Protein backbone atom coordinates (compact mmCIF):
# COMPACT_ATOMS: atom_id res chain seq x y z
CA UNK A 1 0.00 0.00 0.00
CA UNK A 2 1.06 3.64 -0.29
CA UNK A 3 1.35 4.00 3.47
CA UNK A 4 3.54 0.90 3.65
CA UNK A 5 5.78 2.37 0.96
CA UNK A 6 6.08 5.64 2.87
CA UNK A 7 7.08 3.75 6.01
CA UNK A 8 9.73 1.80 4.10
CA UNK A 9 11.17 4.90 2.47
CA UNK A 10 11.12 6.85 5.75
CA UNK A 11 12.87 3.99 7.54
CA UNK A 12 15.87 4.56 5.24
CA UNK A 13 15.75 8.25 4.32
CA UNK A 14 14.44 9.36 7.69
CA UNK A 15 11.35 11.46 8.29
CA UNK A 16 11.23 14.36 5.84
CA UNK A 17 11.41 17.83 7.30
CA UNK A 18 8.75 20.38 6.42
CA UNK A 19 11.36 22.34 4.47
CA UNK A 20 12.50 19.20 2.65
CA UNK A 21 9.10 18.54 1.13
CA UNK A 22 6.46 21.22 1.79
CA UNK A 23 4.06 19.82 -0.81
CA UNK A 24 4.24 16.39 0.80
CA UNK A 25 3.38 17.87 4.18
CA UNK A 26 0.47 19.81 2.67
CA UNK A 27 -0.89 16.64 1.11
CA UNK A 28 -0.36 14.68 4.32
CA UNK A 29 -2.21 17.33 6.34
CA UNK A 30 -5.14 17.29 3.94
CA UNK A 31 -5.38 13.51 4.45
CA UNK A 32 -4.79 13.66 8.24
CA UNK A 33 -1.63 11.61 7.71
CA UNK A 34 1.40 11.91 9.97
CA UNK A 35 4.79 10.88 8.69
CA UNK A 36 6.43 8.15 10.75
CA UNK A 37 9.32 9.34 12.91
CA UNK A 38 12.54 7.70 11.74
CA UNK A 39 16.21 8.64 11.79
CA UNK A 40 17.96 8.17 8.46
CA UNK A 41 20.05 5.09 7.79
CA UNK A 42 23.03 5.66 5.51
CA UNK A 43 22.67 3.68 2.29
CA UNK A 44 26.21 2.31 2.62
CA UNK A 45 25.06 0.48 5.77
CA UNK A 46 22.30 -1.17 3.77
CA UNK A 47 24.22 -1.82 0.56
CA UNK A 48 27.47 -2.91 2.17
CA UNK A 49 31.08 -2.17 1.37
CA UNK A 50 30.90 -3.44 -2.23
CA UNK A 51 29.13 -0.25 -3.25
CA UNK A 52 31.25 2.77 -4.15
CA UNK A 53 30.68 6.18 -2.63
CA UNK A 54 29.75 7.44 -6.11
CA UNK A 55 27.03 4.81 -6.39
CA UNK A 56 25.67 5.79 -2.98
CA UNK A 57 25.66 9.47 -3.98
CA UNK A 58 23.91 8.55 -7.22
CA UNK A 59 21.19 6.71 -5.30
CA UNK A 60 20.71 9.63 -2.92
CA UNK A 61 20.21 11.89 -5.96
CA UNK A 62 17.34 9.60 -6.98
CA UNK A 63 15.85 9.11 -3.52
CA UNK A 64 15.25 12.60 -2.20
CA UNK A 65 11.84 13.38 -0.73
CA UNK A 66 11.28 16.51 -2.78
CA UNK A 67 10.67 15.58 -6.44
CA UNK A 68 12.01 18.95 -7.62
CA UNK A 69 15.40 18.13 -6.04
CA UNK A 70 15.51 14.61 -7.48
CA UNK A 71 17.64 13.77 -10.51
CA UNK A 72 15.55 13.10 -13.59
CA UNK A 73 15.68 9.80 -15.44
CA UNK A 74 17.55 11.57 -18.24
CA UNK A 75 20.16 12.91 -15.79
CA UNK A 76 20.52 9.46 -14.23
CA UNK A 77 21.10 7.85 -17.62
CA UNK A 78 23.77 10.42 -18.46
CA UNK A 79 25.59 9.58 -15.24
CA UNK A 80 25.37 5.85 -15.92
CA UNK A 81 26.41 6.17 -19.56
CA UNK A 82 29.40 8.32 -18.67
CA UNK A 83 30.48 5.61 -16.22
CA UNK A 84 30.46 7.84 -13.18
CA UNK A 85 28.77 5.21 -11.05
CA UNK A 86 31.17 2.45 -10.18
CA UNK A 87 30.41 -0.69 -8.23
CA UNK A 88 33.40 -2.30 -6.57
CA UNK A 89 34.12 -5.86 -7.62
N, CA, C and O of each residue as an XYZ file, in Angstrom:
356
protein
N       0.840     -1.183      0.000
C       0.000      0.000      0.000
C       0.886      1.247      0.000
O       2.090      1.155      0.239
N       0.301      2.391     -0.263
C       1.056      3.638     -0.287
C       1.635      3.970      1.088
O       2.763      4.453      1.193
N       0.871      3.713      2.118
C       1.353      4.004      3.470
C       2.527      3.092      3.816
O       3.498      3.534      4.429
N       2.440      1.835      3.430
C       3.540      0.899      3.654
C       4.797      1.371      2.927
O       5.898      1.282      3.469
N       4.637      1.866      1.718
C       5.779      2.373      0.961
C       6.403      3.576      1.657
O       7.626      3.686      1.742
N       5.557      4.481      2.157
C       6.078      5.642      2.874
C       6.870      5.225      4.110
O       7.923      5.794      4.398
N       6.367      4.239      4.836
C       7.082      3.745      6.013
C       8.439      3.157      5.623
O       9.439      3.390      6.303
N       8.470      2.400      4.536
C       9.734      1.796      4.104
C      10.736      2.850      3.666
O      11.915      2.768      4.009
N      10.280      3.832      2.916
C      11.174      4.900      2.473
C      11.657      5.713      3.675
O      12.846      6.015      3.782
N      10.746      6.066      4.576
C      11.117      6.851      5.755
C      12.087      6.091      6.654
O      12.933      6.700      7.309
N      11.970      4.768      6.690
C      12.874      3.989      7.539
C      14.315      4.060      7.047
O      15.242      3.787      7.810
N      14.516      4.424      5.784
C      15.870      4.563      5.237
C      16.264      6.035      5.133
O      17.329      6.429      5.609
N      15.414      6.841      4.516
C      15.752      8.251      4.323
C      15.551      9.095      5.568
O      16.078     10.203      5.662
N      14.795      8.581      6.518
C      14.435      9.361      7.690
C      13.172     10.155      7.397
O      12.764     10.289      6.243
N      12.566     10.673      8.435
C      11.353     11.459      8.287
C      11.690     12.759      7.563
O      12.642     13.444      7.940
N      10.926     13.108      6.532
C      11.229     14.363      5.841
C      10.901     15.557      6.723
O       9.930     15.538      7.480
N      11.714     16.585      6.617
C      11.415     17.832      7.305
C      10.415     18.645      6.488
O      10.285     18.451      5.279
N       9.728     19.535      7.141
C       8.752     20.378      6.419
C       9.414     21.179      5.303
O       8.796     21.416      4.266
N      10.650     21.593      5.501
C      11.365     22.343      4.466
C      11.887     21.440      3.358
O      12.149     21.900      2.247
N      12.038     20.149      3.661
C      12.500     19.200      2.650
C      11.432     18.910      1.606
O      11.739     18.680      0.436
N      10.181     18.924      2.036
C       9.099     18.542      1.131
C       7.787     19.203      1.550
O       6.889     18.525      2.049
N       7.667     20.511      1.356
C       6.462     21.222      1.787
C       5.185     20.694      1.140
O       4.149     20.605      1.798
N       5.251     20.349     -0.127
C       4.056     19.824     -0.810
C       3.617     18.490     -0.209
O       2.421     18.222     -0.095
N       4.572     17.665      0.170
C       4.244     16.391      0.803
C       3.548     16.590      2.138
O       2.609     15.871      2.476
N       4.020     17.578      2.897
C       3.378     17.872      4.178
C       1.982     18.445      3.984
O       1.073     18.145      4.758
N       1.809     19.264      2.962
C       0.467     19.807      2.675
C      -0.494     18.691      2.327
O      -1.623     18.661      2.816
N      -0.052     17.775      1.484
C      -0.887     16.638      1.108
C      -1.184     15.766      2.323
O      -2.321     15.342      2.525
N      -0.167     15.503      3.123
C      -0.356     14.681      4.322
C      -1.370     15.326      5.273
O      -2.232     14.641      5.823
N      -1.265     16.636      5.460
C      -2.209     17.330      6.337
C      -3.630     17.246      5.810
O      -4.570     17.081      6.588
N      -3.798     17.355      4.510
C      -5.144     17.290      3.936
C      -5.760     15.901      4.100
O      -6.981     15.748      4.064
N      -4.905     14.890      4.280
C      -5.377     13.512      4.448
C      -5.319     13.066      5.904
O      -5.585     11.901      6.201
N      -4.975     13.976      6.815
C      -4.794     13.658      8.238
C      -3.761     12.555      8.441
O      -3.914     11.695      9.309
N      -2.713     12.594      7.631
C      -1.631     11.609      7.712
C      -0.454     12.240      8.424
O      -0.121     13.402      8.193
N       0.175     11.461      9.296
C       1.397     11.906      9.975
C       2.544     11.021      9.520
O       2.448      9.794      9.550
N       3.624     11.652      9.102
C       4.794     10.882      8.689
C       5.366     10.133      9.882
O       5.402     10.665     10.992
N       5.811      8.906      9.661
C       6.432      8.154     10.753
C       7.758      8.803     11.145
O       8.462      9.356     10.300
N       8.084      8.732     12.406
C       9.318      9.339     12.911
C      10.458      8.329     12.833
O      10.498      7.360     13.591
N      11.373      8.565     11.918
C      12.539      7.704     11.739
C      13.781      8.570     11.588
O      13.725      9.669     11.037
N      14.894      8.064     12.081
C      16.206      8.639     11.790
C      16.680      8.007     10.481
O      16.323      6.869     10.173
N      17.475      8.734      9.721
C      17.957      8.172      8.457
C      19.000      7.085      8.709
O      19.728      7.111      9.702
N      19.047      6.149      7.798
C      20.054      5.093      7.789
C      20.887      5.294      6.537
O      20.338      5.337      5.436
N      22.191      5.416      6.678
C      23.029      5.660      5.510
C      22.953      4.458      4.565
O      23.020      3.305      4.993
N      22.813      4.753      3.281
C      22.674      3.679      2.291
C      23.858      2.722      2.281
O      23.690      1.541      1.977
N      25.044      3.207      2.606
C      26.208      2.313      2.621
C      26.062      1.225      3.686
O      26.623      0.139      3.542
N      25.309      1.511      4.754
C      25.058      0.481      5.770
C      24.134     -0.600      5.213
O      24.240     -1.767      5.590
N      23.255     -0.222      4.343
C      22.301     -1.168      3.773
C      22.928     -1.930      2.608
O      22.739     -3.139      2.475
N      23.673     -1.218      1.771
C      24.224     -1.817      0.558
C      25.543     -2.545      0.792
O      25.929     -3.395     -0.010
N      26.220     -2.228      1.854
C      27.470     -2.907      2.168
C      28.675     -2.230      1.541
O      28.550     -1.221      0.847
N      29.830     -2.795      1.794
C      31.084     -2.173      1.366
C      31.447     -2.448     -0.092
O      32.480     -1.973     -0.566
N      30.631     -3.194     -0.800
C      30.903     -3.438     -2.226
C      30.370     -2.313     -3.101
O      30.560     -2.332     -4.317
N      29.714     -1.346     -2.505
C      29.131     -0.245     -3.249
C      30.002      0.988     -3.091
O      30.328      1.382     -1.971
N      30.381      1.598     -4.201
C      31.253      2.766     -4.151
C      30.516      3.978     -3.592
O      29.286      4.024     -3.578
N      31.279      4.941     -3.141
C      30.680      6.176     -2.630
C      29.958      6.927     -3.746
O      28.971      7.614     -3.485
N      30.431      6.809     -4.973
C      29.748      7.437     -6.111
C      28.382      6.802     -6.344
O      27.409      7.497     -6.637
N      28.317      5.500     -6.215
C      27.032      4.813     -6.393
C      26.050      5.232     -5.312
O      24.868      5.438     -5.588
N      26.531      5.357     -4.092
C      25.665      5.788     -2.983
C      25.174      7.214     -3.232
O      23.996      7.506     -3.030
N      26.060      8.093     -3.663
C      25.660      9.469     -3.980
C      24.638      9.499     -5.109
O      23.682     10.274     -5.070
N      24.841      8.661     -6.102
C      23.908      8.546     -7.223
C      22.521      8.136     -6.723
O      21.515      8.714     -7.133
N      22.471      7.150     -5.846
C      21.187      6.705     -5.304
C      20.515      7.795     -4.482
O      19.300      7.973     -4.564
N      21.294      8.528     -3.688
C      20.712      9.626     -2.920
C      20.112     10.690     -3.847
O      19.096     11.302     -3.517
N      20.740     10.907     -4.999
C      20.206     11.886     -5.957
C      18.850     11.447     -6.500
O      18.040     12.278     -6.912
N      18.609     10.138     -6.497
C      17.337      9.602     -6.983
C      16.305      9.435     -5.878
O      15.116      9.292     -6.161
N      16.737      9.450     -4.634
C      15.854      9.109     -3.524
C      15.582     10.271     -2.570
O      15.370     10.054     -1.377
N      15.587     11.478     -3.074
C      15.254     12.601     -2.198
C      13.746     12.730     -2.084
O      13.015     12.379     -3.010
N      13.281     13.233     -0.953
C      11.841     13.375     -0.726
C      11.214     14.336     -1.723
O      10.157     14.052     -2.286
N      11.861     15.465     -1.940
C      11.280     16.505     -2.784
C      11.531     16.176     -4.259
O      12.684     16.138     -4.688
N      10.489     15.941     -5.028
C      10.670     15.583     -6.440
C      11.425     16.644     -7.244
O      12.117     16.306     -8.204
N      11.305     17.910     -6.871
C      12.009     18.951     -7.623
C      13.517     18.919     -7.381
O      14.272     19.496     -8.164
N      13.967     18.264     -6.326
C      15.398     18.128     -6.042
C      15.977     16.837     -6.605
O      17.195     16.679     -6.680
N      15.113     15.924     -6.998
C      15.511     14.610     -7.476
C      16.116     14.689     -8.876
O      15.679     15.496     -9.696
N      17.118     13.856     -9.150
C      17.639     13.768    -10.513
C      16.573     13.163    -11.409
O      15.830     12.272    -10.996
N      16.508     13.650    -12.627
C      15.549     13.099    -13.589
C      16.095     11.796    -14.148
O      17.273     11.481    -13.979
N      15.243     11.052    -14.804
C      15.677      9.804    -15.441
C      16.745     10.107    -16.492
O      17.706      9.352    -16.638
N      16.579     11.191    -17.210
C      17.554     11.565    -18.237
C      18.911     11.879    -17.606
O      19.947     11.460    -18.122
N      18.908     12.614    -16.492
C      20.161     12.910    -15.795
C      20.809     11.628    -15.277
O      22.026     11.464    -15.360
N      19.996     10.729    -14.748
C      20.521      9.459    -14.228
C      21.174      8.646    -15.340
O      22.248      8.077    -15.147
N      20.534      8.591    -16.491
C      21.105      7.846    -17.620
C      22.418      8.456    -18.075
O      23.346      7.726    -18.424
N      22.515      9.765    -18.080
C      23.770     10.416    -18.461
C      24.887     10.008    -17.515
O      26.005      9.728    -17.948
N      24.585      9.976    -16.230
C      25.594      9.585    -15.236
C      26.021      8.141    -15.474
O      27.211      7.830    -15.454
N      25.050      7.263    -15.698
C      25.370      5.854    -15.921
C      26.157      5.649    -17.211
O      27.123      4.886    -17.243
N      25.745      6.328    -18.266
C      26.407      6.172    -19.561
C      27.843      6.686    -19.507
O      28.736      6.105    -20.122
N      28.061      7.761    -18.780
C      29.397      8.316    -18.666
C      30.281      7.513    -17.721
O      31.469      7.799    -17.571
N      29.687      6.501    -17.082
C      30.479      5.612    -16.222
C      30.874      6.229    -14.907
O      31.883      5.840    -14.318
N      30.096      7.192    -14.431
C      30.463      7.845    -13.180
C      30.008      7.051    -11.962
O      30.411      7.357    -10.840
N      29.186      6.050    -12.166
C      28.768      5.212    -11.055
C      29.531      3.904    -11.157
O      29.425      3.183    -12.149
N      30.287      3.614    -10.138
C      31.165      2.445    -10.177
C      30.868      1.544     -8.988
O      30.909      1.977     -7.837
N      30.570      0.291     -9.284
C      30.410     -0.691     -8.228
C      31.726     -1.428     -8.061
O      32.339     -1.852     -9.041
N      32.153     -1.576     -6.835
C      33.396     -2.301     -6.565
C      33.201     -3.771     -6.858
O      32.122     -4.317     -6.628
N      34.232     -4.413     -7.359
C      34.124     -5.859     -7.615
C      34.861     -6.667     -6.595
O      34.868     -7.896     -6.668
